[in-house]
Amino acid sequence: MATKIFKHLHSTVVPVHIENIDTDQIIPARFLKATTREGFGNNLFRDWRFDENDNPKTDFVLNNPLYSGKILVAGKNFGCGSSREHAAWAIADYGFDVVVSSFFADIFKGNALNNGLLPIQVSDAFLRTIFTAVETDPHTEIEVDLEKQLIKLTVTAEQEEFEINPYKKACLINGYDDIDYILSKKHLIEEFETKA
Amino acid sequence: MGNTLFDKIWDAHVVSKNEGFPDVLYIDTHFIHEVTSPQAFDGLRDRGLPVFRPKQTVATADHNVPTIDQHLPIKEALSRYQVDMLTKNSAEFGIELYGLGHPYQGIVHVIGPELGITRPGCTYVCGDSHTSTHGAFGAIAFGIGTSQVEQVMATQCLLQSRPKRMKIEVNGKLNLGVTSKDIILYIISKISAAGGTGYFVEYAGDTIRSLSMEGRMTICNMSIEMGARGGLIAPDETTFEYVKGREFAPKGNEWDKALAYWKTLYSDDDAVFDKVLTFDAADIEPMITYGTNPGMGIGVTQKTPATNSIGTDERSSYTKALAYMDIDDDAAILGKAIDYVFIGSCTNSRIEDLRQVAAFVKGKHKADHIIAWIVPGSKQVQQQAIREGLDKVFIEAGFALREPGCSACLGMNEDKIPAGKYCVSTSNRNFEGRQGPNSRTFLASPLTAAAAAITGCITDVREMLELENA
């Protein structure tokens, strides 16, 4: 089955300048009761975005009209904690196509890639550069080129290469799906089972 | 060059290996629960696929289940729907379900081991990050997302890149009042909540060896809290003794054959790890967390770090965490008043945890203002506790022994800590709002949690134990 395709992106960014953002913050457990993949974006960062009466908290960046875009930038160790894929669904459903951080938790990274959401790991220094640029000028634009594995600040042309597993890169660019790939090895799976 | 235990098990499960691709890894048993499986079942339906090996898939309902009156229908509509979906999906796809009312029902990471499903040398996955628990048996076990749950349902395999290997050794004798929970909280406090990311950890050393299987499960359970994919411990006589005779453990000739293989499962002397860390058990005191990730832990008699000792990049996150907890920097945590005590979760809800708490609280009574919940990890743990009379001890001490489930670890059912309240919890995560919106969590061992319930504040359990031993 084809999945979402990602090649390049040019967008403004939303900075969430906090470290160790765990998946309970991205999507609290009480919203995991849905049985479909849709609609989680409404509750993205729920308890940071809304108070107990569901009023938007004005000090949180997602409620700041100055910031918008398809790129979420966050502090290091993003997506730690629970394996809930609902975190990746919430971020994608809200409208982000890329998450930038200086460090990602493993399970989150995998979940993101399986949903056409590109996690880009940059150096601590480059992350600082992005935060400074965006916090100085909320209209700062960033360009992402997956084929060249490059992330660039449009105005200053400061850029950095990022790493991605070549297989997952091919999946994103072509919309390939892991299950189709493994199913193509079905004879090997059955052979493995008879040996075991 | 020798092999690590991890590589021996991994290599034995590689179905296909291609340069530039992740390995196709065979999964022996796939555990599923109600929260992370419904979308995967829908995916199978969309593709027109069956569950490839339903007999190697085991389901239970744990996250959403109430922990009182489990014989009644679940009150909360969305929780009931999700649990009903699991029942319907399991029936449709031919999967064994240990659902509500079944004598084997319980937290997925408690029932796998107690039923003898979890064994050395095997591979386990579940749409749940604490799947690392099963590594205590010398197995490769880790949490996956729902797309991967669908993948394993469809193929009994997972596309996975081999992680790096880390060895963490703990040597020496544990101090009075220090448990396996304190060991793992100590390790995470030293290497941080991200210190294990990218690695699979093997725990070794004579301190680890001296632990019971349940103690080992507590350690492996929290591997994910340092970011590690999983953790494992080489199987030994303690492991074999635990597995032997359990419901689904191999029997007769099968047992002999399995045992012979299990005895080959250790890291060779000349095996190379990507990273090795060594800790001294004597340095560990009863631990408590003070912040909003499991790496923010200290010995119970220590002070919280001074803000100016924190790196500039991390300072704002540190300040935010302390503000959330309403805790001062550079301050003692001992004596801090608390409101709730939760003893449970896949980390600490097994019979030894309950026995330890019962032995400690016997003849004592909780502080008046404390609400103390004990939530067993499974129906079998609950029944065993009742057979041993632990329930009476708990009731006399003012604790409530509830029915099994994930409960207040993540508050998907009614068991939530109210906003602003403090809970000393034996669970695994102290994230903001984890136990309920705006709740505040101190992670600790069952002993330290029990002591806090008695005194009503954060307490050095050693002082109470010393008094008893005097």
CSV table of N, CA and C in Angstrom, one decimal, chain B residues 225-293:
chain,number,residue,atom,x,y,z
B,225,GLU,N,13.3,4.1,29.9
B,225,GLU,CA,13.3,5.4,30.5
B,225,GLU,C,14.7,6.0,30.4
B,226,MET,N,15.7,5.3,30.0
B,226,MET,CA,17.0,6.0,29.7
B,226,MET,C,17.1,6.0,28.1
B,227,GLY,N,16.0,5.7,27.4
B,227,GLY,CA,16.0,5.8,26.0
B,227,GLY,C,16.4,4.5,25.3
B,228,ALA,N,16.9,3.5,26.0
B,228,ALA,CA,17.4,2.3,25.4
B,228,ALA,C,16.2,1.6,24.7
B,229,ARG,N,16.5,0.9,23.7
B,229,ARG,CA,15.4,0.1,23.0
B,229,ARG,C,14.9,-1.0,23.9
B,230,GLY,N,15.9,-1.6,24.6
B,230,GLY,CA,15.5,-2.7,25.5
B,230,GLY,C,16.6,-3.0,26.4
B,231,GLY,N,16.4,-3.9,27.4
B,231,GLY,CA,17.5,-4.4,28.2
B,231,GLY,C,17.3,-5.9,28.4
B,232,LEU,N,18.4,-6.5,28.6
B,232,LEU,CA,18.3,-8.0,28.9
B,232,LEU,C,19.4,-8.4,29.9
B,233,ILE,N,19.1,-9.6,30.4
B,233,ILE,CA,20.0,-10.2,31.5
B,233,ILE,C,20.2,-11.6,31.1
B,234,ALA,N,21.4,-12.1,31.1
B,234,ALA,CA,21.7,-13.5,30.7
B,234,ALA,C,20.9,-14.4,31.6
B,235,PRO,N,20.3,-15.5,31.0
B,235,PRO,CA,19.6,-16.4,31.9
B,235,PRO,C,20.5,-17.3,32.7
B,236,ASP,N,20.0,-17.7,33.9
B,236,ASP,CA,20.8,-18.5,34.7
B,236,ASP,C,19.9,-19.4,35.5
B,237,GLU,N,20.4,-20.1,36.6
B,237,GLU,CA,19.5,-21.0,37.3
B,237,GLU,C,18.2,-20.3,37.9
B,238,THR,N,18.4,-19.0,38.3
B,238,THR,CA,17.3,-18.2,38.8
B,238,THR,C,16.2,-18.2,37.7
B,239,THR,N,16.6,-18.0,36.4
B,239,THR,CA,15.7,-17.8,35.3
B,239,THR,C,15.0,-19.2,35.1
B,240,PHE,N,15.8,-20.2,35.0
B,240,PHE,CA,15.3,-21.6,34.6
B,240,PHE,C,14.3,-22.0,35.7
B,241,GLU,N,14.7,-21.8,36.9
B,241,GLU,CA,13.8,-22.2,38.1
B,241,GLU,C,12.4,-21.5,38.0
B,242,TYR,N,12.5,-20.2,37.6
B,242,TYR,CA,11.3,-19.4,37.5
B,242,TYR,C,10.4,-19.9,36.4
B,243,VAL,N,11.0,-20.2,35.2
B,243,VAL,CA,10.2,-20.6,34.0
B,243,VAL,C,9.6,-22.0,34.2
B,244,LYS,N,10.3,-22.9,34.8
B,244,LYS,CA,10.0,-24.3,34.9
B,244,LYS,C,8.6,-24.5,35.5
B,245,GLY,N,7.8,-25.3,34.8
B,245,GLY,CA,6.5,-25.7,35.4
B,245,GLY,C,5.4,-24.7,35.1
B,246,ARG,N,5.7,-23.5,34.5
B,246,ARG,CA,4.6,-22.6,34.3
B,246,ARG,C,3.7,-23.0,33.1
B,247,GLU,N,2.5,-22.5,33.1
B,247,GLU,CA,1.5,-23.0,32.2
B,247,GLU,C,2.0,-23.3,30.7
B,248,PHE,N,2.7,-22.3,30.1
B,248,PHE,CA,3.1,-22.5,28.7
B,248,PHE,C,4.6,-22.8,28.5
B,249,ALA,N,5.2,-23.1,29.6
B,249,ALA,CA,6.7,-23.4,29.6
B,249,ALA,C,6.8,-24.8,28.9
B,250,PRO,N,7.9,-25.0,28.2
B,250,PRO,CA,8.1,-26.3,27.6
B,250,PRO,C,8.1,-27.4,28.7
B,251,LYS,N,7.7,-28.6,28.3
B,251,LYS,CA,7.6,-29.7,29.3
B,251,LYS,C,8.4,-30.9,28.7
B,252,GLY,N,8.8,-31.8,29.6
B,252,GLY,CA,9.4,-33.1,29.2
B,252,GLY,C,10.7,-32.9,28.4
B,253,ASN,N,10.7,-33.6,27.2
B,253,ASN,CA,11.9,-33.5,26.3
B,253,ASN,C,12.1,-32.1,25.8
B,254,GLU,N,10.9,-31.5,25.6
B,254,GLU,CA,11.0,-30.1,25.0
B,254,GLU,C,11.7,-29.2,26.0
B,255,TRP,N,11.5,-29.4,27.3
B,255,TRP,CA,12.2,-28.7,28.4
B,255,TRP,C,13.7,-28.9,28.3
B,256,ASP,N,14.1,-30.2,28.2
B,256,ASP,CA,15.5,-30.5,28.2
B,256,ASP,C,16.2,-29.9,27.0
B,257,LYS,N,15.5,-29.9,25.9
B,257,LYS,CA,16.1,-29.4,24.7
B,257,LYS,C,16.2,-27.8,24.8
B,258,ALA,N,15.2,-27.2,25.4
B,258,ALA,CA,15.2,-25.8,25.5
B,258,ALA,C,16.3,-25.4,26.5
B,259,LEU,N,16.4,-26.1,27.6
B,259,LEU,CA,17.3,-25.8,28.7
B,259,LEU,C,18.8,-25.9,28.1
B,260,ALA,N,19.0,-26.9,27.3
B,260,ALA,CA,20.4,-27.0,26.8
B,260,ALA,C,20.7,-25.8,25.9
B,261,TYR,N,19.7,-25.3,25.2
B,261,TYR,CA,20.0,-24.1,24.3
B,261,TYR,C,20.1,-22.9,25.2
B,262,TRP,N,19.3,-22.8,26.2
B,262,TRP,CA,19.3,-21.6,27.1
B,262,TRP,C,20.6,-21.4,27.8
B,263,LYS,N,21.3,-22.6,28.0
B,263,LYS,CA,22.6,-22.5,28.8
B,263,LYS,C,23.7,-21.9,27.9
B,264,THR,N,23.4,-21.8,26.6
B,264,THR,CA,24.4,-21.2,25.7
B,264,THR,C,24.2,-19.7,25.6
B,265,LEU,N,23.3,-19.2,26.3
B,265,LEU,CA,22.9,-17.8,26.1
B,265,LEU,C,23.6,-16.9,27.1
B,266,TYR,N,24.8,-16.4,26.7
B,266,TYR,CA,25.5,-15.5,27.5
B,266,TYR,C,26.4,-14.7,26.6
B,267,SER,N,26.9,-13.6,27.0
B,267,SER,CA,27.9,-12.8,26.2
B,267,SER,C,29.3,-13.5,26.4
B,268,ASP,N,30.0,-13.8,25.3
B,268,ASP,CA,31.3,-14.4,25.4
B,268,ASP,C,32.2,-13.5,26.1
B,269,ASP,N,33.3,-14.1,26.8
B,269,ASP,CA,34.2,-13.2,27.5
B,269,ASP,C,34.9,-12.1,26.7
B,270,ASP,N,35.1,-12.5,25.4
B,270,ASP,CA,35.7,-11.5,24.5
B,270,ASP,C,34.7,-10.7,23.6
B,271,ALA,N,33.5,-10.8,24.0
B,271,ALA,CA,32.5,-10.0,23.3
B,271,ALA,C,32.7,-8.5,23.4
B,272,VAL,N,32.5,-7.8,22.3
B,272,VAL,CA,32.8,-6.3,22.4
B,272,VAL,C,31.5,-5.5,22.4
B,273,PHE,N,31.4,-4.7,23.4
B,273,PHE,CA,30.2,-3.8,23.5
B,273,PHE,C,30.6,-2.4,23.0
B,274,ASP,N,29.6,-1.7,22.5
B,274,ASP,CA,29.9,-0.3,22.0
B,274,ASP,C,30.1,0.7,23.1
B,275,LYS,N,29.6,0.3,24.3
B,275,LYS,CA,29.8,1.1,25.5
B,275,LYS,C,29.6,0.3,26.7
B,276,VAL,N,30.5,0.5,27.7
B,276,VAL,CA,30.4,-0.3,29.0
B,276,VAL,C,30.4,0.7,30.2
B,277,LEU,N,29.4,0.6,31.1
B,277,LEU,CA,29.3,1.4,32.2
B,277,LEU,C,29.3,0.5,33.5
B,278,THR,N,30.0,1.0,34.5
B,278,THR,CA,30.1,0.1,35.7
B,278,THR,C,29.7,1.0,36.9
B,279,PHE,N,28.8,0.4,37.8
B,279,PHE,CA,28.4,1.0,39.0
B,279,PHE,C,28.6,0.2,40.2
B,280,ASP,N,28.7,0.8,41.4
B,280,ASP,CA,29.0,0.1,42.6
B,280,ASP,C,27.7,0.2,43.4
B,281,ALA,N,27.2,-1.0,43.8
B,281,ALA,CA,25.9,-1.1,44.5
B,281,ALA,C,26.0,-0.3,45.9
B,282,ALA,N,27.2,-0.2,46.4
B,282,ALA,CA,27.3,0.4,47.7
B,282,ALA,C,27.0,1.9,47.7
B,283,ASP,N,27.1,2.5,46.4
B,283,ASP,CA,26.8,3.9,46.3
B,283,ASP,C,25.3,4.2,46.2
B,284,ILE,N,24.5,3.2,46.1
B,284,ILE,CA,23.1,3.4,45.8
B,284,ILE,C,22.3,3.5,47.1
B,285,GLU,N,21.5,4.6,47.3
B,285,GLU,CA,20.6,4.6,48.4
B,285,GLU,C,19.2,4.6,47.9
B,286,PRO,N,18.2,4.5,48.8
B,286,PRO,CA,16.8,4.6,48.2
B,286,PRO,C,16.6,5.8,47.4
B,287,MET,N,16.0,5.7,46.2
B,287,MET,CA,16.0,6.8,45.3
B,287,MET,C,14.6,7.4,45.2
B,288,ILE,N,14.6,8.7,44.8
B,288,ILE,CA,13.3,9.3,44.6
B,288,ILE,C,13.5,10.3,43.4
B,289,THR,N,12.5,10.5,42.6
B,289,THR,CA,12.6,11.5,41.5
B,289,THR,C,12.0,12.8,42.0
B,290,TYR,N,12.4,13.9,41.5
B,290,TYR,CA,11.9,15.2,41.9
B,290,TYR,C,11.4,16.0,40.8
B,291,GLY,N,11.6,15.5,39.5
B,291,GLY,CA,11.3,16.3,38.4
B,291,GLY,C,10.3,15.7,37.4
B,292,THR,N,10.4,15.9,36.2
B,292,THR,CA,9.4,15.5,35.2
B,292,THR,C,9.9,14.6,34.1
B,293,ASN,N,11.1,14.0,34.4
B,293,ASN,CA,11.5,12.8,33.6
B,293,ASN,C,12.3,11.9,34.5
